[in-house]
Amino acid sequence: MDKGIRRIAGAALMVAGIAFAAWLVFGAPHDWEGDVRLLRMGMGLGATAAISGGARLIFWRPQGERVT
């Protein structure tokens, strides 16, 4: 994958993860109870993973080019 395309995809993934996390905090119903609260926690972890994955795409470096 080209560097520019990878960085654009990473930035888009980070923006989507941040938007999803913001919706969970500010827009999602706060009266979810029981098993739905566990689902909400899982969605929050998914948003965190999306943000982390986007950063990994932006700053990705192949194994052969690693600086020690």
PDB file of C-alpha atoms in Angstrom:
ATOM      1  CA  MET A   1       0.000   0.000   0.000  1.00  0.00           C
ATOM      2  CA  ASP A   2       1.265   3.460  -0.863  1.00  0.00           C
ATOM      3  CA  LYS A   3       2.354   5.693   2.032  1.00  0.00           C
ATOM      4  CA  GLY A   4      -0.114   8.448   1.173  1.00  0.00           C
ATOM      5  CA  ILE A   5      -3.080   6.093   0.903  1.00  0.00           C
ATOM      6  CA  ARG A   6      -2.089   4.380   4.166  1.00  0.00           C
ATOM      7  CA  ARG A   7      -1.860   7.700   5.992  1.00  0.00           C
ATOM      8  CA  ILE A   8      -5.198   8.917   4.618  1.00  0.00           C
ATOM      9  CA  ALA A   9      -6.826   5.615   5.634  1.00  0.00           C
ATOM     10  CA  GLY A  10      -5.245   5.904   9.090  1.00  0.00           C
ATOM     11  CA  ALA A  11      -6.485   9.455   9.528  1.00  0.00           C
ATOM     12  CA  ALA A  12      -9.988   8.458   8.398  1.00  0.00           C
ATOM     13  CA  LEU A  13      -9.985   5.516  10.815  1.00  0.00           C
ATOM     14  CA  MET A  14      -8.863   7.759  13.677  1.00  0.00           C
ATOM     15  CA  VAL A  15     -11.564  10.332  12.915  1.00  0.00           C
ATOM     16  CA  ALA A  16     -14.193   7.585  12.764  1.00  0.00           C
ATOM     17  CA  GLY A  17     -12.980   6.130  16.080  1.00  0.00           C
ATOM     18  CA  ILE A  18     -13.009   9.535  17.766  1.00  0.00           C
ATOM     19  CA  ALA A  19     -16.497  10.288  16.402  1.00  0.00           C
ATOM     20  CA  PHE A  20     -17.783   6.915  17.627  1.00  0.00           C
ATOM     21  CA  ALA A  21     -16.234   7.450  21.064  1.00  0.00           C
ATOM     22  CA  ALA A  22     -17.730  10.943  21.249  1.00  0.00           C
ATOM     23  CA  TRP A  23     -21.157   9.516  20.360  1.00  0.00           C
ATOM     24  CA  LEU A  24     -20.801   6.902  23.101  1.00  0.00           C
ATOM     25  CA  VAL A  25     -19.954   9.580  25.660  1.00  0.00           C
ATOM     26  CA  PHE A  26     -22.343  12.348  24.641  1.00  0.00           C
ATOM     27  CA  GLY A  27     -25.050  10.893  22.388  1.00  0.00           C
ATOM     28  CA  ALA A  28     -25.781   7.324  23.406  1.00  0.00           C
ATOM     29  CA  PRO A  29     -28.616   6.705  25.846  1.00  0.00           C
ATOM     30  CA  HIS A  30     -27.263   6.756  29.397  1.00  0.00           C
ATOM     31  CA  ASP A  31     -30.030   4.583  30.799  1.00  0.00           C
ATOM     32  CA  TRP A  32     -28.688   1.364  29.296  1.00  0.00           C
ATOM     33  CA  GLU A  33     -28.682  -1.307  31.997  1.00  0.00           C
ATOM     34  CA  GLY A  34     -27.758  -4.962  32.339  1.00  0.00           C
ATOM     35  CA  ASP A  35     -26.073  -6.688  29.419  1.00  0.00           C
ATOM     36  CA  VAL A  36     -26.334  -3.597  27.221  1.00  0.00           C
ATOM     37  CA  ARG A  37     -23.868  -1.818  29.510  1.00  0.00           C
ATOM     38  CA  LEU A  38     -21.342  -4.558  28.736  1.00  0.00           C
ATOM     39  CA  LEU A  39     -22.037  -4.051  25.037  1.00  0.00           C
ATOM     40  CA  ARG A  40     -21.426  -0.333  25.484  1.00  0.00           C
ATOM     41  CA  MET A  41     -18.097  -1.072  27.189  1.00  0.00           C
ATOM     42  CA  GLY A  42     -17.171  -3.335  24.283  1.00  0.00           C
ATOM     43  CA  MET A  43     -18.051  -0.592  21.814  1.00  0.00           C
ATOM     44  CA  GLY A  44     -15.820   1.800  23.767  1.00  0.00           C
ATOM     45  CA  LEU A  45     -12.961  -0.675  23.563  1.00  0.00           C
ATOM     46  CA  GLY A  46     -13.641  -0.999  19.828  1.00  0.00           C
ATOM     47  CA  ALA A  47     -13.451   2.773  19.420  1.00  0.00           C
ATOM     48  CA  THR A  48     -10.147   2.776  21.305  1.00  0.00           C
ATOM     49  CA  ALA A  49      -8.859   0.008  19.038  1.00  0.00           C
ATOM     50  CA  ALA A  50      -9.911   1.990  15.945  1.00  0.00           C
ATOM     51  CA  ILE A  51      -8.027   5.054  17.160  1.00  0.00           C
ATOM     52  CA  SER A  52      -4.951   2.955  17.950  1.00  0.00           C
ATOM     53  CA  GLY A  53      -5.149   1.161  14.609  1.00  0.00           C
ATOM     54  CA  GLY A  54      -5.397   4.464  12.767  1.00  0.00           C
ATOM     55  CA  ALA A  55      -2.281   5.736  14.512  1.00  0.00           C
ATOM     56  CA  ARG A  56      -0.517   2.468  13.632  1.00  0.00           C
ATOM     57  CA  LEU A  57      -1.428   2.970   9.967  1.00  0.00           C
ATOM     58  CA  ILE A  58      -0.177   6.547   9.965  1.00  0.00           C
ATOM     59  CA  PHE A  59       3.163   5.794  11.637  1.00  0.00           C
ATOM     60  CA  TRP A  60       3.692   2.278  10.203  1.00  0.00           C
ATOM     61  CA  ARG A  61       7.227   1.172   9.404  1.00  0.00           C
ATOM     62  CA  PRO A  62       8.124  -2.170   7.775  1.00  0.00           C
ATOM     63  CA  GLN A  63      10.202  -4.699   9.742  1.00  0.00           C
ATOM     64  CA  GLY A  64      13.205  -4.214   7.436  1.00  0.00           C
ATOM     65  CA  GLU A  65      13.352  -0.473   8.142  1.00  0.00           C
ATOM     66  CA  ARG A  66      13.108  -0.619  11.941  1.00  0.00           C
ATOM     67  CA  VAL A  67      15.538   1.583  13.816  1.00  0.00           C
ATOM     68  CA  THR A  68      16.880   0.029  17.023  1.00  0.00           C
TER      69      THR A  68
END
